[in-house]
Tab-separated table of C-alpha atoms and ligand atoms in Angstrom:
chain	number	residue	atom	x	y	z
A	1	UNK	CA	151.439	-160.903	-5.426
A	2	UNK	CA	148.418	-163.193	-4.426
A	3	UNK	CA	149.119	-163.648	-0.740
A	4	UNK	CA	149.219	-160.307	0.274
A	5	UNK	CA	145.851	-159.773	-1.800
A	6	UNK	CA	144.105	-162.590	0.437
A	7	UNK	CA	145.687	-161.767	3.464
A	8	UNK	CA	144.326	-158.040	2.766
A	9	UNK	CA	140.640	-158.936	1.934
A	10	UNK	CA	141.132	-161.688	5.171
A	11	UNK	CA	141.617	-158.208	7.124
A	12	UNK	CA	140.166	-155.380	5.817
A	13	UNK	CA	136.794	-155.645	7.546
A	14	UNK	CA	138.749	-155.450	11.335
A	15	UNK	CA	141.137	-152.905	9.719
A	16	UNK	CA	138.548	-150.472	8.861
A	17	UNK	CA	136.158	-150.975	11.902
A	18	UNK	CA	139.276	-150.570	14.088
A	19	UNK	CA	140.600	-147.180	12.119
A	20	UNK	CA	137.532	-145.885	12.718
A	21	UNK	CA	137.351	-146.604	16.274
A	22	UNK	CA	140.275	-144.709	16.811
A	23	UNK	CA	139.323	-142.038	14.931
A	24	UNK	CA	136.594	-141.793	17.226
A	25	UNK	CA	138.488	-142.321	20.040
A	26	UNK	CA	140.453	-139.430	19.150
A	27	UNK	CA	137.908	-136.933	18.652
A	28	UNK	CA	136.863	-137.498	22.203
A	29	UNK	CA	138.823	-135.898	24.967
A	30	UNK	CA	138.863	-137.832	27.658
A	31	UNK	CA	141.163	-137.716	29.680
A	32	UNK	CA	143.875	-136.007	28.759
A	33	UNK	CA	142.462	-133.565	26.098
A	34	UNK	CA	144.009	-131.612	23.432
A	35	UNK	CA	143.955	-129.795	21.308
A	36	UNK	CA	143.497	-130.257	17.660
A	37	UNK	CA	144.976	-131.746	15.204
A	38	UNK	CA	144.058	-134.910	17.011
A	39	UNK	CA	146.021	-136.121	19.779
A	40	UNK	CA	148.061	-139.785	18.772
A	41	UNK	CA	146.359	-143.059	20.835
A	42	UNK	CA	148.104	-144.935	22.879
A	43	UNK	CA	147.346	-148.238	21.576
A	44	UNK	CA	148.733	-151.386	23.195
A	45	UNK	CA	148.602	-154.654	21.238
A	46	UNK	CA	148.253	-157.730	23.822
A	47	UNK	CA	149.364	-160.748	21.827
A	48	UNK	CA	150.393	-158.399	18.948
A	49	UNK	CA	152.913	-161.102	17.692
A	50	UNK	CA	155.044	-160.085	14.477
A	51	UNK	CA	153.118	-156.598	14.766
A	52	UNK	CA	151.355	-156.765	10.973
A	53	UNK	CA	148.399	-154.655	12.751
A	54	UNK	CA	150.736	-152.539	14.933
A	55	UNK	CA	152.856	-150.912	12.398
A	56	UNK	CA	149.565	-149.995	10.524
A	57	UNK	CA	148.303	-148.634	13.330
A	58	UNK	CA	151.328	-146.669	13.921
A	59	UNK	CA	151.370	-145.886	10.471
A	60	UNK	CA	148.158	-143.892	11.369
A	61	UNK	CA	150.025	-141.904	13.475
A	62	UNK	CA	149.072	-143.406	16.827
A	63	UNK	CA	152.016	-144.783	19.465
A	64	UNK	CA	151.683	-148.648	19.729
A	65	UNK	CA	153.443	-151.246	22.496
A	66	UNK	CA	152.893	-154.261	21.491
A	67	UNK	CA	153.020	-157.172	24.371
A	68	UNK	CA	154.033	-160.479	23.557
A	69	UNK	CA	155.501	-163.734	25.284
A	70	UNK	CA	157.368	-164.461	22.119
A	71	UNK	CA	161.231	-162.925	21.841
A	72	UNK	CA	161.010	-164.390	18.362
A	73	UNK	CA	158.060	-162.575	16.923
A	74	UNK	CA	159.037	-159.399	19.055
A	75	UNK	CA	162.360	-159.423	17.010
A	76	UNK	CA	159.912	-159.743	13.459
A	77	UNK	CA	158.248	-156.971	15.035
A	78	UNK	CA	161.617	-155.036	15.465
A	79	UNK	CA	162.406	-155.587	11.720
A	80	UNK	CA	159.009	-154.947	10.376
A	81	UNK	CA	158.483	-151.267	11.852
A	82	UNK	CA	162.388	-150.743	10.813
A	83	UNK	CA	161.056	-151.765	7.377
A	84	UNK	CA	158.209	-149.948	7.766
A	85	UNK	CA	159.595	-146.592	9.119
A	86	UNK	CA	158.073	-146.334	12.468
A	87	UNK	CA	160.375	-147.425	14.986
A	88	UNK	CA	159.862	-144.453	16.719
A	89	UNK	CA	156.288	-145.305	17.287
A	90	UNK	CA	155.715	-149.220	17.586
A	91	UNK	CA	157.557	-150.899	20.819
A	92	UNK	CA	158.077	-154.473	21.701
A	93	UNK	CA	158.020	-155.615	25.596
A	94	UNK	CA	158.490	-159.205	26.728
A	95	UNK	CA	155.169	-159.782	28.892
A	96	UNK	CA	151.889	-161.295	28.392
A	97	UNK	CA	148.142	-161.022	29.798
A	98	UNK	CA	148.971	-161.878	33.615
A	99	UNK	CA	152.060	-159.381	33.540
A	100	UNK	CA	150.124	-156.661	31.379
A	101	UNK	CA	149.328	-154.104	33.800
A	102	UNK	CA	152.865	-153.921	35.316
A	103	UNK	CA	154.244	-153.404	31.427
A	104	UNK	CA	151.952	-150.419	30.632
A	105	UNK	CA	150.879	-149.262	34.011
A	106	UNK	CA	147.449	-149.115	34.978
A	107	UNK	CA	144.644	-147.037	33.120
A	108	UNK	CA	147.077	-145.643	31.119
A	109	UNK	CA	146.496	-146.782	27.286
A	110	UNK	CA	143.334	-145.563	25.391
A	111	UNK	CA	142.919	-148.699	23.303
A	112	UNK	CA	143.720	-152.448	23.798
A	113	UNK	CA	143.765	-154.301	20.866
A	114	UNK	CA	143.693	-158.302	21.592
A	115	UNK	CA	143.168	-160.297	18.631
A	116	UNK	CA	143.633	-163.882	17.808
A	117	UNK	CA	144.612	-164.161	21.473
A	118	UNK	CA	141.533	-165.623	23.343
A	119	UNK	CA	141.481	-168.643	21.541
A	120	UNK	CA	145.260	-170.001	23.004
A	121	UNK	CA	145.627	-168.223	26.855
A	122	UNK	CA	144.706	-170.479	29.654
A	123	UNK	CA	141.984	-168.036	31.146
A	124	UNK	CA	140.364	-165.608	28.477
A	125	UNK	CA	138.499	-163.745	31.188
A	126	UNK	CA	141.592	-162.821	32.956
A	127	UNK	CA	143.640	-161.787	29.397
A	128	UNK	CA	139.950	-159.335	29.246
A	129	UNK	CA	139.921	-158.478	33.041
A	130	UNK	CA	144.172	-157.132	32.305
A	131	UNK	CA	142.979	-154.731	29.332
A	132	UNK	CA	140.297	-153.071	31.039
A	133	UNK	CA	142.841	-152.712	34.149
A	134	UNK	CA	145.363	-150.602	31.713
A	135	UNK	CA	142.427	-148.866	29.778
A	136	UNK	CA	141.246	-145.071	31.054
A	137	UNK	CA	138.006	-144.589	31.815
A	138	UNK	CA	135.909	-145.146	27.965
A	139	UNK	CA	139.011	-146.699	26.508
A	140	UNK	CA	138.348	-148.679	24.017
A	141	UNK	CA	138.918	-152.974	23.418
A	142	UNK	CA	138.724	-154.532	20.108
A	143	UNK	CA	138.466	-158.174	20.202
A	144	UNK	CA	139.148	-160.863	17.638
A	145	UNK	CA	138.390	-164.652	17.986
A	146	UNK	CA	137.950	-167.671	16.523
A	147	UNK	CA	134.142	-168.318	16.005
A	148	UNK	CA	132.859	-172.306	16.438
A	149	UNK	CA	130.155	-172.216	14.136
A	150	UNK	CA	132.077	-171.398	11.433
A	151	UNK	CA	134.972	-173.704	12.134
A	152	UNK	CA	132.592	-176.556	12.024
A	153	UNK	CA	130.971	-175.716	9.155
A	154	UNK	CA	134.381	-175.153	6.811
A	155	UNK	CA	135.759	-178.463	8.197
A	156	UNK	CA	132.524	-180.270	6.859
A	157	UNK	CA	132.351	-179.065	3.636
A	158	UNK	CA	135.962	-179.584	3.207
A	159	UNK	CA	134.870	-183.193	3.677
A	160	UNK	CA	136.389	-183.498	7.444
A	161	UNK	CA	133.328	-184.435	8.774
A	162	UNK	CA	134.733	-186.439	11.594
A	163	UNK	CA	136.374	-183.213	12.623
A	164	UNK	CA	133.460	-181.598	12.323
A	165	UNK	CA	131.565	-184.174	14.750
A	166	UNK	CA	134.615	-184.039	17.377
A	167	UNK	CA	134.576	-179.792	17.249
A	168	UNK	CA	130.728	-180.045	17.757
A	169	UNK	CA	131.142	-181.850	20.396
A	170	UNK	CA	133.721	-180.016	22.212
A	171	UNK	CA	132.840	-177.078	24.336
A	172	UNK	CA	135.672	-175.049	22.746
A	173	UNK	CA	134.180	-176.272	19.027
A	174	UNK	CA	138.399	-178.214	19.045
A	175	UNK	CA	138.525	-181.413	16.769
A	176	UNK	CA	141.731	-182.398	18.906
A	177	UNK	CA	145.320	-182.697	18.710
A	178	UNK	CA	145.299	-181.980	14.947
A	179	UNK	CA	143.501	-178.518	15.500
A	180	UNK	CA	146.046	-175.466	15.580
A	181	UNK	CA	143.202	-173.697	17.294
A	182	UNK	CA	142.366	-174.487	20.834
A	183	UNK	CA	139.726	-172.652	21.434
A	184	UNK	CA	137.297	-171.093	19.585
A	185	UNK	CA	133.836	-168.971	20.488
A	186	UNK	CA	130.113	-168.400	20.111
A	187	UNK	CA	128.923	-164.879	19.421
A	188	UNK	CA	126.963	-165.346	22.741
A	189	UNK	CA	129.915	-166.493	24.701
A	190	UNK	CA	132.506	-163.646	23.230
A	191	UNK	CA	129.855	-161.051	23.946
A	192	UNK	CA	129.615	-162.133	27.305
A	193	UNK	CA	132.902	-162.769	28.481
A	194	UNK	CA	133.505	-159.089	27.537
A	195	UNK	CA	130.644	-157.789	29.326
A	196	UNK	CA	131.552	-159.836	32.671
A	197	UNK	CA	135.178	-157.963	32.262
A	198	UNK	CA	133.458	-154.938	32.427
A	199	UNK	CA	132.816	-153.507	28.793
A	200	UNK	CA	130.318	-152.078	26.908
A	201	UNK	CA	130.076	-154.277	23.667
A	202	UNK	CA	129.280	-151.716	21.383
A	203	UNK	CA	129.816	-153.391	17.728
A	204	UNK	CA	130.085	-156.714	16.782
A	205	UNK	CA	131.056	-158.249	12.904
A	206	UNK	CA	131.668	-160.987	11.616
A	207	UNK	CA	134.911	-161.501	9.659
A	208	UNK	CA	135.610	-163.663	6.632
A	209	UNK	CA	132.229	-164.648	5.821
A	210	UNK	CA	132.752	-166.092	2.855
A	211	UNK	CA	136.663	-165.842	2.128
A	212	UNK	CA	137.784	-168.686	3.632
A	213	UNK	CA	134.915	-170.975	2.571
A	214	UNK	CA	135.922	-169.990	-1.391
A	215	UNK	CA	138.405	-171.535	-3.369
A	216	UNK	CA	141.630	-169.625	-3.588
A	217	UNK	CA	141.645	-170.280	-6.900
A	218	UNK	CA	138.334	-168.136	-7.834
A	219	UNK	CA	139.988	-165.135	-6.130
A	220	UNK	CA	143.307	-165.702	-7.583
A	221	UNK	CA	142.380	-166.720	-11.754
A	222	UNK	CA	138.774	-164.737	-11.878
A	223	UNK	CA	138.870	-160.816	-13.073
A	224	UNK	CA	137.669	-158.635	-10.576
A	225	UNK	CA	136.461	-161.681	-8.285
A	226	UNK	CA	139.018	-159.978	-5.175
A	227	UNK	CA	137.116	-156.655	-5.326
A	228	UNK	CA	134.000	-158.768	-5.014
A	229	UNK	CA	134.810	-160.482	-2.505
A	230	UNK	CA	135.900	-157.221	-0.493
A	231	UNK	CA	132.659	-155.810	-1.041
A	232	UNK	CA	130.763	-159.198	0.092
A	233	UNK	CA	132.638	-159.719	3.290
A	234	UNK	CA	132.212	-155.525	3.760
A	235	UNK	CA	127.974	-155.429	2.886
A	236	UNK	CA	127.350	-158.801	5.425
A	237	UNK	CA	129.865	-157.841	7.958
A	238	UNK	CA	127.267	-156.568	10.611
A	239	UNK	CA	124.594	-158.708	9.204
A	240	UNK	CA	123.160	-161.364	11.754
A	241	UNK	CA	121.780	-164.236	9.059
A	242	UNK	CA	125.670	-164.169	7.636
A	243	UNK	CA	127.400	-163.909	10.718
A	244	UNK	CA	127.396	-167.406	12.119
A	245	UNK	CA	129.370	-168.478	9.017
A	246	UNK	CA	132.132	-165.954	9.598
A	247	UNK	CA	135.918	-167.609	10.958
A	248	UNK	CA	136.359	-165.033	13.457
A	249	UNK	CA	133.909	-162.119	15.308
A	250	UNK	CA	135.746	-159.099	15.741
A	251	UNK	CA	134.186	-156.920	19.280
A	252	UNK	CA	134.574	-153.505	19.984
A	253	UNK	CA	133.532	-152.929	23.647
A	254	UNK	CA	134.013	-149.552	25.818
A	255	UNK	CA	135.093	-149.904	29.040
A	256	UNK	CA	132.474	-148.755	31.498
B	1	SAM	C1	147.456	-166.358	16.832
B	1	SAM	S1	148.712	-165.282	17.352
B	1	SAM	C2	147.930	-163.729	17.035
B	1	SAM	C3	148.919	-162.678	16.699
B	1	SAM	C4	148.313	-161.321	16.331
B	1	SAM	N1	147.576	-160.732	17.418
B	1	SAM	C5	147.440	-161.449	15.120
B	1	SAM	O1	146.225	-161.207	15.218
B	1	SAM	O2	147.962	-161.812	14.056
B	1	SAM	C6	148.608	-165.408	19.117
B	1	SAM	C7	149.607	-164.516	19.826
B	1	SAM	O3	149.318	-164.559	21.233
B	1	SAM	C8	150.540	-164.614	21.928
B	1	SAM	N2	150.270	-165.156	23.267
B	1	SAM	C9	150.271	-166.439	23.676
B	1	SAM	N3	149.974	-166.524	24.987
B	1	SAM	C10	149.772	-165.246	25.417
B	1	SAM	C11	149.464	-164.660	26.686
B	1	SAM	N4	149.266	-165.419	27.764
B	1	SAM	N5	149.356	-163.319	26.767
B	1	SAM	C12	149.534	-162.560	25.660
B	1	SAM	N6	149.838	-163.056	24.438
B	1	SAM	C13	149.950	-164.382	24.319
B	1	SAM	C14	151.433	-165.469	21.044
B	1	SAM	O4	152.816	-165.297	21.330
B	1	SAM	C15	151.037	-164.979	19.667
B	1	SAM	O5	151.828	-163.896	19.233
């Protein structure tokens, strides 16, 4: 199965800062403490589409709701954690960033994830302003977005360079109507915008570094080349000279 092997390495560096964010999370006991073994998160996935990341996080043990405007991906969702075993713990609701707060209540979720998310709403800062307004007090955000340095780069050395000219040349780093991203981010800009929504940026990473700039085919046909990779994308993760050629910067922020 090659797919799932790319898709894995593609995720593994979020996965594992995110895992251990909640096992952070959970260790601390604020608000509602108790007592050991450690308490399940509520976790609510804004954006969470088909749910890949919520029934893993589930899986974990932790109760998920995963917001989404789509009925379609919410019924992928439905089948996945059926799949999956863990119905009981990952939940679907119709809604999206303006409606978030009346879906969850307010300060009621520990951790918001919002991935791949900020790149396609109309106003990011309001889709960040809704996830501190359901977090308690120190919840935690994790962040992934599209990162324009990165998307420039890959379409020139694919040999799109007028694509390349039109993203650089675009605020939101878009070559146009051909672009299935809309908008994409500077490490500067992310980190802001998530201050100015009142979070604590606490780590940032960079996140396929170098797997989407390889050749499937070197992952795929070499011997151990998958592991390597892993362990690239893992060792320059948090590494500043690397990270303006990752494809996405993944955030995790406290909410102050
Ligand atoms: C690129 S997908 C990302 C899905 C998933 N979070 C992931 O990382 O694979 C973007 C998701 O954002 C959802 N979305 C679009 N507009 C939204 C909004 N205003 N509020 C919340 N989610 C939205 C889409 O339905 C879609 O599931």
């Amino acid at each position: 199965m090659v797919e799932p092997r790319r898709s894995a390495i593609r995720s593994a560096v979020v996965f594992e800062a995110l895992q251990a964010a909640l096992e952070a999370r959970q260790s601390t006991h604020e608000p509602d403490p108790q007592p050991a073994p450690a308490r399940s998160l509520r976790v609510v996935d804004l954006g969470g589409g088909t749910g890949g990341l919520a029934v893993r996080i589930a899986q974990l043990g932790h109760e998920v709701v995963v917001v989404d405007p789509s009925p379609d991906a919410l019924a992928s969702l439905e089948n996945r954690a059926a799949q999956s075993g863990v119905t009981g713990s990952v939940r679907g609701v119709l809604g999206d960033a303006a409606t978030l707060h009346e879906v969850v209540g307010e300060h009621s979720t520990d951790v918001v994830i919002c991935h791949g998310v900020l790149e396609v709403v109309d106003e990011p800062a309001e889709a960040l302003a809704a996830a501190a307004a359901v977090l308690v007090d120190h919840g935690c955000l994790s962040v992934l977005a599209a990162q324009r340095s990165a998307a420039i780069f890959g379409r020139a050395i694919a040999g799109h360079l007028d694509d390349a000219l039109a993203a650089l040349a675009d605020p939101d780093g878009s070559w146009g109507s051909t672009d299935p991203v809309p908008r994409r981010f500077s490490r500067q800009q992310l980190a802001s915008l998530v201050a100015e929504a009142g979070f604590t940026v606490a780590e940032v990473r960079g996140v396929r570094v170098f797997a989407d700039h390889l050749s499937g085919a070197v992952v795929d046909a070499e011997p151990g080349a998958a592991d390597a990779l892993l362990e690239l994308e893992a060792a320059v993760a948090t590494d500043l000279d690397f990270m303006s050629m990752a494809t996405q910067l993944h955030v995790l922020a406290t909410r102050s």
